[in-house]
Coordinates of C-alpha atoms in Angstrom, one line a residue:
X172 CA -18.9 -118.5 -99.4
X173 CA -16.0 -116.6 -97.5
X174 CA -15.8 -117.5 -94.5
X175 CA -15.7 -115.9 -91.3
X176 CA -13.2 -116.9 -88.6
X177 CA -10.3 -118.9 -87.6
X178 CA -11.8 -119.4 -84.4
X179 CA -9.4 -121.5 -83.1
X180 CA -6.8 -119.4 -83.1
X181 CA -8.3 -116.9 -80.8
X182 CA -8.6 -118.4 -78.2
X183 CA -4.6 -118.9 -77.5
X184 CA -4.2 -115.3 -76.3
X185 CA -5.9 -116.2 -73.1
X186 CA -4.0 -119.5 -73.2
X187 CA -0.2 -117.7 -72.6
X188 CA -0.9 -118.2 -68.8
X189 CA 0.9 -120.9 -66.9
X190 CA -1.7 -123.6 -66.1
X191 CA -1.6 -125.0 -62.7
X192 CA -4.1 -127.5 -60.8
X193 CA -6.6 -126.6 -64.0
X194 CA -6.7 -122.8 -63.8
X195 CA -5.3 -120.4 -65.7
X196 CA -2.5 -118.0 -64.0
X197 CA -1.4 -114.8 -64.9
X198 CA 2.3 -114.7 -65.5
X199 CA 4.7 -113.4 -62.8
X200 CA 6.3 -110.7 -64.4
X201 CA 2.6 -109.6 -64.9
X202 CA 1.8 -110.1 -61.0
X203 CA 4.6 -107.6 -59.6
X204 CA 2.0 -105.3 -58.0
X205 CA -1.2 -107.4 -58.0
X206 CA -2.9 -108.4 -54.3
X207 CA -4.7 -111.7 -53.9
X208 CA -8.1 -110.8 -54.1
X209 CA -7.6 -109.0 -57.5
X210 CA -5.7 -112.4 -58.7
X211 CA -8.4 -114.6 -57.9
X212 CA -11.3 -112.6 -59.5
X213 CA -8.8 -112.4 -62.9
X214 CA -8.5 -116.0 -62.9
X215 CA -12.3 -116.6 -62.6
X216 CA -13.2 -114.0 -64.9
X217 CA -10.6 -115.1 -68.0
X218 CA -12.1 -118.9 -67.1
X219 CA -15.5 -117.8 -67.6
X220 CA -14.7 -115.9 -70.4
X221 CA -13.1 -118.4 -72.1
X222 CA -15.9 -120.6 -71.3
X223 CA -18.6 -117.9 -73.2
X224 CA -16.1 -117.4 -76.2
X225 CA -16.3 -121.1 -76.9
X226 CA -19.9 -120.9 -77.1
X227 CA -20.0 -118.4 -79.5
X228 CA -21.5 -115.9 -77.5
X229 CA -19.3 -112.8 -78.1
X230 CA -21.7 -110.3 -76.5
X231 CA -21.2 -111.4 -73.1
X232 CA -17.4 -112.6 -73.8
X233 CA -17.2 -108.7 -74.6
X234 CA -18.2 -107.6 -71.0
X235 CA -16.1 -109.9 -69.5
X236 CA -13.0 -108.6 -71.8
X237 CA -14.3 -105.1 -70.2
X238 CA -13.9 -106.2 -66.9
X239 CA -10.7 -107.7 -67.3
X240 CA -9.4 -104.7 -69.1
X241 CA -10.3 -102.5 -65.9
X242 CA -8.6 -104.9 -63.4
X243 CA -5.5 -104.8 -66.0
X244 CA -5.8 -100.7 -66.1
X245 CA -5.9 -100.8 -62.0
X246 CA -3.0 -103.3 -61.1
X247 CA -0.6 -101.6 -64.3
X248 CA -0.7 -105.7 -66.2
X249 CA 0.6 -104.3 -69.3
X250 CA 0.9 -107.4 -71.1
X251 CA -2.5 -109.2 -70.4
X252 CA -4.1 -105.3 -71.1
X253 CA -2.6 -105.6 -75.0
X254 CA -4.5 -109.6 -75.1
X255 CA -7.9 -107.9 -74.0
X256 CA -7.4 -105.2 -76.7
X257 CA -6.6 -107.9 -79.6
X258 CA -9.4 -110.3 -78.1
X259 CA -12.1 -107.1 -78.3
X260 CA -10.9 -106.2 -81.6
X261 CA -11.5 -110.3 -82.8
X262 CA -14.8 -110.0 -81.5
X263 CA -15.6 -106.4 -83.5
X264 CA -14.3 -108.8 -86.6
X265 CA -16.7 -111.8 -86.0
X266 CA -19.9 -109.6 -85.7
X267 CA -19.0 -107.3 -88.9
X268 CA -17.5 -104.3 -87.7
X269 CA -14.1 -105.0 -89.5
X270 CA -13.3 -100.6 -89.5
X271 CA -13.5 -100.6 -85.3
X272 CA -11.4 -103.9 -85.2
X273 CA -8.5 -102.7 -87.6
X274 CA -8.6 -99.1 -85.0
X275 CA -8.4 -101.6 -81.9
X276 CA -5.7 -103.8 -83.7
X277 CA -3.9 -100.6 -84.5
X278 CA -4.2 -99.6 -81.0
X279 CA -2.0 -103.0 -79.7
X280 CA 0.6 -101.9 -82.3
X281 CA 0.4 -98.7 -80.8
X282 CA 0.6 -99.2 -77.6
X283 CA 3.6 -102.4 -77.9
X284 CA 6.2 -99.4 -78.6
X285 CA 5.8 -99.1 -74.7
X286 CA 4.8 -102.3 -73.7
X287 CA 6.5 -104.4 -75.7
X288 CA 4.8 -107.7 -77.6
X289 CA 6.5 -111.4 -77.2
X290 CA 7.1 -113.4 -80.8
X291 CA 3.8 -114.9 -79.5
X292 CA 1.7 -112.2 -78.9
X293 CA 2.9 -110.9 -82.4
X294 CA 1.8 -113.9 -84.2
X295 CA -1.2 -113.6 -82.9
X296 CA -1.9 -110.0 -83.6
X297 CA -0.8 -111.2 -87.0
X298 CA -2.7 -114.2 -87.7
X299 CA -5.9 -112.0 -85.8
X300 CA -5.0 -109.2 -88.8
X301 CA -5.0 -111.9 -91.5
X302 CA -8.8 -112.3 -90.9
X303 CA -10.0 -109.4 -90.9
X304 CA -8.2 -108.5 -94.4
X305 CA -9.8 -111.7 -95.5
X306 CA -13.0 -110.2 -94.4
X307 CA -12.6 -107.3 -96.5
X308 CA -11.3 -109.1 -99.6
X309 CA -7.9 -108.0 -99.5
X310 CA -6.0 -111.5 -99.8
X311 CA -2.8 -110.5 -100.8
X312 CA -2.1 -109.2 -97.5
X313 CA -4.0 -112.4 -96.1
X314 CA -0.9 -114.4 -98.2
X315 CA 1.6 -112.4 -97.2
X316 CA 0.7 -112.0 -93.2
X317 CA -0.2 -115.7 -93.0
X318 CA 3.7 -116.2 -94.4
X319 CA 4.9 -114.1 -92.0
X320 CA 2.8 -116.3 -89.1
X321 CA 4.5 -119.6 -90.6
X322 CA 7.9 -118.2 -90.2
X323 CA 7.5 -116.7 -86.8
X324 CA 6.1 -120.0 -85.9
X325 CA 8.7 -122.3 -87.1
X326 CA 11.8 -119.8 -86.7
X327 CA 10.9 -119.5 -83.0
X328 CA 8.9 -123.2 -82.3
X329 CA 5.7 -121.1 -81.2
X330 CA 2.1 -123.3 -80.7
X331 CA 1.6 -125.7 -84.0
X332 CA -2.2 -123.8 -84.2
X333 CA -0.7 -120.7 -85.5
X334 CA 0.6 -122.7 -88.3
X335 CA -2.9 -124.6 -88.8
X336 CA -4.5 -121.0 -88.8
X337 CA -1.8 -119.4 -91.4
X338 CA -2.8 -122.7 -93.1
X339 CA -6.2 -122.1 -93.4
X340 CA -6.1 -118.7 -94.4
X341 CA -4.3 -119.4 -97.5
X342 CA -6.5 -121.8 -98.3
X343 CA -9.2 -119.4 -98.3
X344 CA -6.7 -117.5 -100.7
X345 CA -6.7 -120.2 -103.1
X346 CA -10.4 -120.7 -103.1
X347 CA -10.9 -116.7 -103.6
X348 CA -8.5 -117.1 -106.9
X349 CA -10.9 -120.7 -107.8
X350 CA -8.1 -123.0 -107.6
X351 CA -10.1 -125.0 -105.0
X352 CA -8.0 -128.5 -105.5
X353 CA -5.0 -126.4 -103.7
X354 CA -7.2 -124.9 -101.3
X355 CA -8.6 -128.5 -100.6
X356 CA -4.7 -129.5 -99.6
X357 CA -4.0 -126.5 -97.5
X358 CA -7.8 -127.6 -94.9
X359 CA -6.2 -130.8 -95.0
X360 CA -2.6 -129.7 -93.9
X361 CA -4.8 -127.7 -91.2
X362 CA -6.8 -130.7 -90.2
X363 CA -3.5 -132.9 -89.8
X364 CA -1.8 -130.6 -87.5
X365 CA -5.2 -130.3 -85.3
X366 CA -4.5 -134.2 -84.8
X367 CA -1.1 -133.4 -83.7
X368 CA -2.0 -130.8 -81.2
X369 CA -2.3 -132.5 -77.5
X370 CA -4.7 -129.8 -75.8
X371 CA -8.0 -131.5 -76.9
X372 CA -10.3 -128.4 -76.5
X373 CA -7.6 -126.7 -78.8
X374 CA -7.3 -129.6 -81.1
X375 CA -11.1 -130.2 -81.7
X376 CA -11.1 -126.2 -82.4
X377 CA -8.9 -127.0 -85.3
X378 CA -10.3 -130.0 -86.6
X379 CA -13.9 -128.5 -86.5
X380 CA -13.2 -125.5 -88.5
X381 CA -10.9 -127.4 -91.1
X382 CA -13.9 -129.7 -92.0
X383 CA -16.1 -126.9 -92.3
X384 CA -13.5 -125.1 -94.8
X385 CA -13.6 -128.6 -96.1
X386 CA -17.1 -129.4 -96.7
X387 CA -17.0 -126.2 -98.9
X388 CA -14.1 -127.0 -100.9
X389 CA -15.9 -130.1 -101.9
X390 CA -18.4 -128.0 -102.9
X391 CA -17.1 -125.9 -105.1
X392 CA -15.3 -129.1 -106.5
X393 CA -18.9 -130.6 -106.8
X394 CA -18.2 -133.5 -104.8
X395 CA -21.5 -133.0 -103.0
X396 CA -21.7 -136.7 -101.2
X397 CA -18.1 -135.6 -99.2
X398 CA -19.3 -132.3 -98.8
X399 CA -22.2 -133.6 -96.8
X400 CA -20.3 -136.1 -94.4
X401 CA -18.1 -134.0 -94.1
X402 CA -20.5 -131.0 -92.5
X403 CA -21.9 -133.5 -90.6
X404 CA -18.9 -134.4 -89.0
X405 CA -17.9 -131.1 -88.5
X406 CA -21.4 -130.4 -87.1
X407 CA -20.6 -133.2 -84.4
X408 CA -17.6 -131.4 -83.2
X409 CA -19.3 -128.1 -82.8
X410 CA -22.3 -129.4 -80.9
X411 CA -19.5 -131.3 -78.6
X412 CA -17.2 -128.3 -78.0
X413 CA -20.6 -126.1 -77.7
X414 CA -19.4 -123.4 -80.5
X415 CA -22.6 -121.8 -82.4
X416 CA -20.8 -120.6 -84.6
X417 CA -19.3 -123.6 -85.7
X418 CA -22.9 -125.4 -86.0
X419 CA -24.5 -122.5 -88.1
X420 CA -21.8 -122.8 -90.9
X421 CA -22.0 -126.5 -90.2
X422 CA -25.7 -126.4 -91.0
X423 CA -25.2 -123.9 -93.9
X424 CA -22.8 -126.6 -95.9
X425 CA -25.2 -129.6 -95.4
X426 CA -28.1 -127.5 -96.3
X427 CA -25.8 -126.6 -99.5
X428 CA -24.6 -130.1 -100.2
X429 CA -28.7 -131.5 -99.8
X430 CA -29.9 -128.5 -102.0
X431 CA -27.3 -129.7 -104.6
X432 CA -28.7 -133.5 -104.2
X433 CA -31.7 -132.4 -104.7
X434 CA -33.4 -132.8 -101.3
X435 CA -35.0 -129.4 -101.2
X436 CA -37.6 -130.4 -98.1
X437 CA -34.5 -131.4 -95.7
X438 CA -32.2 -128.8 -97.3
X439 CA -34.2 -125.8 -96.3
X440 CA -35.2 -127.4 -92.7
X441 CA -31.4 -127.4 -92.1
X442 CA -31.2 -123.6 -93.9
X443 CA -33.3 -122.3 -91.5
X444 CA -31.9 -123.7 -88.4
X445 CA -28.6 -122.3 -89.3
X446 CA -29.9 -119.1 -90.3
X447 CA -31.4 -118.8 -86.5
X448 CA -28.1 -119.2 -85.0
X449 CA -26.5 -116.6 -87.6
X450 CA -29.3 -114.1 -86.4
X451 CA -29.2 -115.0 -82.6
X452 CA -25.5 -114.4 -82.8
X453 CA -25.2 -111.5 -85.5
X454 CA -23.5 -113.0 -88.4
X455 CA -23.9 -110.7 -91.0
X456 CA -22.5 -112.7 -93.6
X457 CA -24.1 -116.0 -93.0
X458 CA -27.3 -114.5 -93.0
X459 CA -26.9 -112.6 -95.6
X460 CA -25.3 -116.1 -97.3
X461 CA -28.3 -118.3 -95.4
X462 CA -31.0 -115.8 -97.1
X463 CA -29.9 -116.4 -100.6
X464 CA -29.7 -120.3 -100.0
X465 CA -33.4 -120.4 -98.8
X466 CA -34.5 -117.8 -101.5
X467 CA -32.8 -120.5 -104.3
X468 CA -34.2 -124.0 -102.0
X469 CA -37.8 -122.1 -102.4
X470 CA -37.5 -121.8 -106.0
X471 CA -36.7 -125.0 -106.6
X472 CA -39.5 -125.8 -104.3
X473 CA -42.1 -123.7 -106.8
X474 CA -42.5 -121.3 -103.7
X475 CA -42.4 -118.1 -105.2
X476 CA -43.7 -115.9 -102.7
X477 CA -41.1 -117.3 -99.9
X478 CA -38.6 -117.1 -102.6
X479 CA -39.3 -113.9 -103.2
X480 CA -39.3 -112.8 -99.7
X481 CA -36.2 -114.5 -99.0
X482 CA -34.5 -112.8 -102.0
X483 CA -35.7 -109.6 -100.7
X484 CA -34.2 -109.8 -96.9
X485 CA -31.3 -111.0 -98.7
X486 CA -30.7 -107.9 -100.6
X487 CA -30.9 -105.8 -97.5
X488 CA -28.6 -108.6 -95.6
X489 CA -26.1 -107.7 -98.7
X490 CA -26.6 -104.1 -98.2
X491 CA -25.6 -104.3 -94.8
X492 CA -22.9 -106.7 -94.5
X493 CA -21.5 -104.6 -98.0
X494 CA -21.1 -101.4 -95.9
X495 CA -18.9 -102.8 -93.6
X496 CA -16.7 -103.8 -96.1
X497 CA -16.2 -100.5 -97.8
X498 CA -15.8 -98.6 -94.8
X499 CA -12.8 -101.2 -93.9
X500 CA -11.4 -100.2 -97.3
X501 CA -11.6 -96.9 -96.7
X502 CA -10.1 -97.2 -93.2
X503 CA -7.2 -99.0 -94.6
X504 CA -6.7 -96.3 -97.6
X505 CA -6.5 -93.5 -94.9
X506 CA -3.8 -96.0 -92.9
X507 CA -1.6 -95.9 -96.2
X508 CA -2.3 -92.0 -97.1
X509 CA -1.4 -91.3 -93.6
X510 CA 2.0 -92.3 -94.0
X511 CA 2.3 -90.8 -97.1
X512 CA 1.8 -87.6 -95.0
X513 CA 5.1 -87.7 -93.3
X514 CA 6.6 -86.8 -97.0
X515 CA 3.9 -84.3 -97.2
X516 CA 4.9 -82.0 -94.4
X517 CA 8.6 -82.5 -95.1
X518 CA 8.3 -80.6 -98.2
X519 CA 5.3 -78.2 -96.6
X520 CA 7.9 -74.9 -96.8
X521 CA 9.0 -75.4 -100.5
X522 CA 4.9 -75.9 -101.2
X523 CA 4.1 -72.8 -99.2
X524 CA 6.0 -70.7 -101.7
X525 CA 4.7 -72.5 -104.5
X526 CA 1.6 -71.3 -103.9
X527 CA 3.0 -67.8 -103.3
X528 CA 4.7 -67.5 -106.2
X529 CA 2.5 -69.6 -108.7
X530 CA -0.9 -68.8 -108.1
X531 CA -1.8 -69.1 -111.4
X532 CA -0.9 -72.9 -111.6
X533 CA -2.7 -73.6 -108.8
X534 CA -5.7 -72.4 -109.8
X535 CA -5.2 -74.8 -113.2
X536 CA -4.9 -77.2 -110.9
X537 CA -8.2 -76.3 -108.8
X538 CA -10.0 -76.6 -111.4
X539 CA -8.5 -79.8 -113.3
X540 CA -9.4 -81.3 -109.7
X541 CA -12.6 -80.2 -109.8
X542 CA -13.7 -81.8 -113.5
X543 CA -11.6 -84.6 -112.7
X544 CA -13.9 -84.9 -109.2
X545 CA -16.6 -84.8 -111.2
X546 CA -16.0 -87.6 -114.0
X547 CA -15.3 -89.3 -110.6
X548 CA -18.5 -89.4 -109.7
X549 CA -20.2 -90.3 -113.0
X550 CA -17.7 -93.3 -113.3
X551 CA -18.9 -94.2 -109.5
X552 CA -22.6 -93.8 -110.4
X553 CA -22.2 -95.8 -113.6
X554 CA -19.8 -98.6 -111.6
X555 CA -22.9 -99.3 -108.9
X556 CA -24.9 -99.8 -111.5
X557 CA -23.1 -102.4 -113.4
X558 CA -22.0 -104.0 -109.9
X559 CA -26.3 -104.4 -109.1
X560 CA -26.7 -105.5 -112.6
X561 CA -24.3 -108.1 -111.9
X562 CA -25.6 -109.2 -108.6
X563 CA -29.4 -109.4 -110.4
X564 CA -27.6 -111.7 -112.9
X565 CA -25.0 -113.6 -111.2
X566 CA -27.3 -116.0 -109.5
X567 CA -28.9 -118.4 -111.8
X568 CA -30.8 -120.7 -109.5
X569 CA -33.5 -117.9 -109.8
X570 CA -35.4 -116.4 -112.3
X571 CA -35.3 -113.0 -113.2
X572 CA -38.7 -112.0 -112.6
X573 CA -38.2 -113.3 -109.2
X574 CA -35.1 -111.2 -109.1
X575 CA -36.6 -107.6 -110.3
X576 CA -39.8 -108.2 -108.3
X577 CA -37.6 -108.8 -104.8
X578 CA -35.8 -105.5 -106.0
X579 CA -39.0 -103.6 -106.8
X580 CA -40.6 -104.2 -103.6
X581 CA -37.2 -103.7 -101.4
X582 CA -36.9 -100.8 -99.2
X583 CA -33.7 -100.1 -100.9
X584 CA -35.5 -99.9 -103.9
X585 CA -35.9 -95.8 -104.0
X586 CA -32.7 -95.5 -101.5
X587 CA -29.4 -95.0 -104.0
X588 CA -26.6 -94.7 -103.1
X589 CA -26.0 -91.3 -103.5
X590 CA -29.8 -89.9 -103.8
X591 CA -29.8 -88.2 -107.3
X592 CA -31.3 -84.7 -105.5
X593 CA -34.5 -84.3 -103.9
X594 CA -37.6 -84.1 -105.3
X595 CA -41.1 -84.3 -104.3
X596 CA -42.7 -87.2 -103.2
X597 CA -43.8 -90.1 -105.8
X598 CA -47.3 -89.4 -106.8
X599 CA -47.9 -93.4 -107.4
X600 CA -49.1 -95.5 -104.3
X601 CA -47.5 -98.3 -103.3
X602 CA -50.6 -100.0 -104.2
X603 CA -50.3 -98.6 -108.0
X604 CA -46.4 -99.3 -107.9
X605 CA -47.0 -103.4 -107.1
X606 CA -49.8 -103.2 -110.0
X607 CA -47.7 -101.4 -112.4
X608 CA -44.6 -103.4 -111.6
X609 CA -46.6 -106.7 -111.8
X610 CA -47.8 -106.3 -115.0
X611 CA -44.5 -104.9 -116.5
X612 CA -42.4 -108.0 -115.3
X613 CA -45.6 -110.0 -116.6
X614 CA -45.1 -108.7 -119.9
X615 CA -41.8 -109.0 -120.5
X616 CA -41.5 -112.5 -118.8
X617 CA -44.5 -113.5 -121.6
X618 CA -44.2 -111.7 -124.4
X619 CA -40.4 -111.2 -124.5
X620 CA -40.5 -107.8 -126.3
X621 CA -36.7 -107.2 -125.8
X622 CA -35.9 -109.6 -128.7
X623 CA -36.7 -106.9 -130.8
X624 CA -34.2 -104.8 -131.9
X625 CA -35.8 -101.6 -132.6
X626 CA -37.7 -101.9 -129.3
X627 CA -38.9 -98.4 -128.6
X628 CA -40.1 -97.0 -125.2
X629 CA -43.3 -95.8 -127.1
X630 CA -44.0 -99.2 -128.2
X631 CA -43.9 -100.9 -124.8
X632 CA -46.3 -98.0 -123.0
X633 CA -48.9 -98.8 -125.5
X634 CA -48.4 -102.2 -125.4
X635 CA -49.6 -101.6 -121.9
X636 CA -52.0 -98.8 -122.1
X637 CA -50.1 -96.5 -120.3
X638 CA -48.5 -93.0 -121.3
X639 CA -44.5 -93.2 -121.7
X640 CA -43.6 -90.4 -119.2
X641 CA -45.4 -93.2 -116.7
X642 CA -43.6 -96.0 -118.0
X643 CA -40.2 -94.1 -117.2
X644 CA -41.3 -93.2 -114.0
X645 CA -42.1 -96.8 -112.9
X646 CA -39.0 -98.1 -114.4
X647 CA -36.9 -95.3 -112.7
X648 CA -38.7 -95.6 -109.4
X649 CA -39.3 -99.4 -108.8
X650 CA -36.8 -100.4 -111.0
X651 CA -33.6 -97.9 -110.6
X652 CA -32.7 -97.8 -114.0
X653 CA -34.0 -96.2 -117.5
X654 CA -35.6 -97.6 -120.2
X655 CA -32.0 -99.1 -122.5
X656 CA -30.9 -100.5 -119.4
X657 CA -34.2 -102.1 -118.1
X658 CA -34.5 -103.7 -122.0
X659 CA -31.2 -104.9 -121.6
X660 CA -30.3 -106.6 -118.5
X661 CA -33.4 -109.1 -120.4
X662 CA -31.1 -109.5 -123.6
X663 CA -27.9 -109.9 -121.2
X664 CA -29.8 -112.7 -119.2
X665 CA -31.3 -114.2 -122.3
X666 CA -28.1 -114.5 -124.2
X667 CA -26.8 -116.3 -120.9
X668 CA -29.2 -118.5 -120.8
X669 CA -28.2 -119.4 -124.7
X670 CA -24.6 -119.7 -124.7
X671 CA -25.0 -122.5 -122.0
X672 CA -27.5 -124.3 -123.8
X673 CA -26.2 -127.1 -125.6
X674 CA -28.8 -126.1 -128.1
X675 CA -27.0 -123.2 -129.5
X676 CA -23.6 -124.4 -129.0
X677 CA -23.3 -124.0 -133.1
X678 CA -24.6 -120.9 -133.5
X679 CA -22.2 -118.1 -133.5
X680 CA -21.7 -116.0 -130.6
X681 CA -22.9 -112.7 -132.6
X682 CA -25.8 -114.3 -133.9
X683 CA -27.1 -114.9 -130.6
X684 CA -26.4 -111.2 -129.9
X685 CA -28.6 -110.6 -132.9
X686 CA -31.1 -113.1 -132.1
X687 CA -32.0 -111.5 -128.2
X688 CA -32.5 -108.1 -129.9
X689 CA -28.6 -106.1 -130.3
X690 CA -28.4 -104.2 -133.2
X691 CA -24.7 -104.5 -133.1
X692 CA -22.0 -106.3 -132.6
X693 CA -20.3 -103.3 -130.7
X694 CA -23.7 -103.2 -128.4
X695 CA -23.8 -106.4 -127.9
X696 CA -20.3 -106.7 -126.8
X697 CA -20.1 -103.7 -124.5
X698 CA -23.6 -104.5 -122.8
X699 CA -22.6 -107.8 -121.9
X700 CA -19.0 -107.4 -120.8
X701 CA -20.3 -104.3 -118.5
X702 CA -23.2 -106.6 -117.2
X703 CA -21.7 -109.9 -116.9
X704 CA -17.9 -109.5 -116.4
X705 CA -16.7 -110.9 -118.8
X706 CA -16.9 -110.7 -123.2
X707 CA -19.6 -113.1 -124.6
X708 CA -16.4 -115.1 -126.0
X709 CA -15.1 -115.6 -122.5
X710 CA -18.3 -116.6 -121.0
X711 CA -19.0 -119.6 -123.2
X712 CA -15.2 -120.4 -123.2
X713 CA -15.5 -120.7 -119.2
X714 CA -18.7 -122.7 -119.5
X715 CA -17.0 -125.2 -121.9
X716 CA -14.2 -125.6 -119.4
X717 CA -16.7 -126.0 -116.8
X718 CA -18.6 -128.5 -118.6

């Protein structure tokens, strides 16, 4: 699981005031034209929202960022007004809304051409900038701004937890490229220099969030017994320095670690808790991560009605945490097109008399744009599909009935995308859709028609005593996807399920293709790579390594 937040490098923006008798003060060349009264309130209200932050509760730390960015805005505090902007924007980031933070971090770039930012306050904005890329999976800017955080902090001796944050972000950059050993070292290096820090609410920040990026390096390195005492201990630091963020992922690694020792029971007591945190405090991801973890616990559990409805939340949990993510992509395409403008309207006289004079090219062009716009689109279309046939299949832990049946009765189910056109609506009840769905997903589970290679749509509707245009529509409707793909995601997952078993580990790899019901080796070999990710070949060569 990605994870979320260097929490404890927040909270040093609110930490460049000079500390005296225990309060925070605001600095002097911030104070110029700032009465008394105005000074006190400030220092109460950054206490208190320090206080709230810490907690994990970002809604109210928001309105307190609100009222301190209106007491900046009336006494002209310049400096302290760019910290409020880069703490709201690290509070859009934690809750999911990673477009509005990367407009509110742009905005502190912005507005420093006036202001001016210290070494400091850069690093910050930096290291702040670093998540949220990490939140929308682009890590080689994570590497490269969490490079640029190290060297700023040694080159100019800033606070040690900018290093232990830049530290922890290429870990996560290690674990995202699966070499977990390094990304192992780099929570360690973090957890060190948390030791060495001397402000203990800072230092326990650091500490408790390297664990937790601990625990799940262990996991991944199937070290489950350190895993767990490890989330454990990071669990006792978040229920000291009262962060609910830090207990939620806490909770989500030791429900992992007891799922993977095989104490279901006490693992999905522990999923739960953590998921009501997540949902309490609106993290998207962990819920949508805490879902999935209950829906696999249940399975295990023989509970497939709770697995099932755990699947099903989490597909709608992925649905909406995966929208945020593309609309940060998109944000940060427009970012780079933008300055790719600047050439544009250099060169916008020679282009106006290129259109003058060569009307004829440009209408080529037109209409090259258009086919090419076009293609586009079917390439799109064809790519969600693979990427949801990927999803059904990625996750072993549950069975594929389970898996269609969640996706049949989601309310995503007959919501694409990009809607196909509109049409009139579905003559089938819901009533006749769970009937008809039931007894497809029976079928196939018992009688396992897809082996067949010369499977035909005919054969299956009378198999079931149903016409074929009603087979299509069901498949279509409940299932998103016609009849050659429905038949073979079921040869897809059934080869899986044989190039890991030891059983078949002599038989050739396009025998096996033969064997679930390809006709070809081509087929076979297209179908799976497009499904899976990777060529049959490569799939049992990773398991073997794994093994």
């Amino acid at each position: 699981m990605k994870r979320l937040i260097y929490q404890f490098i927040l909270i040093i923006v609110f930490t460049f005031f000079n500390v005296s008798n225990g309060r925070s003060q605001v600095f002097v060349s911030d104070t110029l034209n700032i009465n008394t009264e105005d000074k006190d309130k400030l220092n109460n209200l950054i206490s208190n929202a320090l206080e709230v932050f810490n907690r994990g509760d970002y809604k109210n730390y928001n309105k307190y960022l609100d009222t301190i960015y209106s007491l900046c805005e009336k006494n002209e505090l310049y400096q302290l007004k760019n910290r409020v902007l880069i703490q709201q924007a690290v509070v859009l980031d934690k809750t999911g809304l990673y477009e509005d933070a990367i407009i509110k971090f742009q905005q502190v770039l912005d507005l420093s051409e006036n202001s001016g930012l210290s070494e400091l306050e850069m690093a910050v904005l930096l290291m702040n900038l670093c998540n949220t890329y990490e939140n929308i999976v682009e890590y080689d800017k994570v590497a490269k701004l969490a490079h640029e955080v190290i060297n700023l902090q040694e080159n100019q001796q800033l606070p040690l937890v900018l290093k232990a944050s830049a530290f922890s972000a290429l870990g996560a950059v290690s674990s995202h490229h699966k070499q977990y050993k390094n990304a192992l070292e780099y929570h360690k290096k973090t957890e060190q220099i948390g030791i060495k820090i001397k402000n203990k609410p800072q230092s326990l920040n650091v500490i408790g969030y390297a664990k937790i990026n601990l625990a799940e390096s262990y996991l991944f390195l199937k070290r489950y017994n350190e895993a767990l005492s490890t989330a454990k201990e990071s669990l006792q630091i978040a229920e000291e320095i009262k962060s609910s963020e830090y207990q939620a992922l806490s909770l989500h690694h030791i429900s992992n670690a007891l799922k993977k020792l095989n104490q279901f029971d006490e693992s999905l007591k522990v999923a739960n808790k953590s998921n009501k945190i997540a949902l309490e405090q609106g993290y998207r991801e962990l819920v949508m991560n805490n879902y999935l973890l209950s829906a696999e616990i249940n399975e295990e559990l023989q509970a497939y009605e709770a697995s099932s409805t755990n699947y099903k939340k989490y597909l709608k949990a992925k649905d909406d945490f995966l929208i945020t993510l593309t609309k940060a992509k998109r944000l940060d395409v427009e970012k780079e097109l933008a300055e790719k403008e600047k050439v544009i309207i250099e060169q916008k006289e020679s282009i106006d008399q290129l259109y003058v004079y060569s009307i004829p090219t440009i209408l080529i062009l037109l209409m090259i744009l258009f086919f090419y716009v076009r293609k586009k689109k079917l390439l799109e279309k064809e790519k969600q599909q693979m990427l949801q046939n990927r999803t059904i299949l990625e996750n072993e832990n549950l069975s594929l009935k389970s898996k269609l049946k969640a996706l049949a009765i989601s309310p995503f189910a007959n919501n694409n995308s990009e809607p196909r056109k509109k049409h009139k609506k579905s003559s089938l009840s819901d009533r006749d859709k769970t009937t008809y769905t039931t007894l497809i997903l029976e079928y196939m589970e018992n009688e396992k028609p897809y082996l067949n290679p010369g499977l035909k749509q005919s054969d299956v509707a009378k198999q079931l005593s149903i016409s074929v245009h009603l087979l299509s529509k069901i498949l279509n409707d409940c299932f998103q996807r016609n009849f050659n793909g429905f038949i073979n995601l079921y040869r897809v997952n059934e080869a899986k399920k044989r190039l890991k078993n030891p059983e078949f580990i002599h038989n050739k790899i396009i025998a096996i293709g033969y064997e679930v019901g390809f006709s070809s080796k081509t087929s076979f070999y297209r179908v799976f790579k497009n499904t899976v990710g990777k060529t049959p070949t490569d799939y049992r060569s990773l398991i073997k390594n794994t093994s």
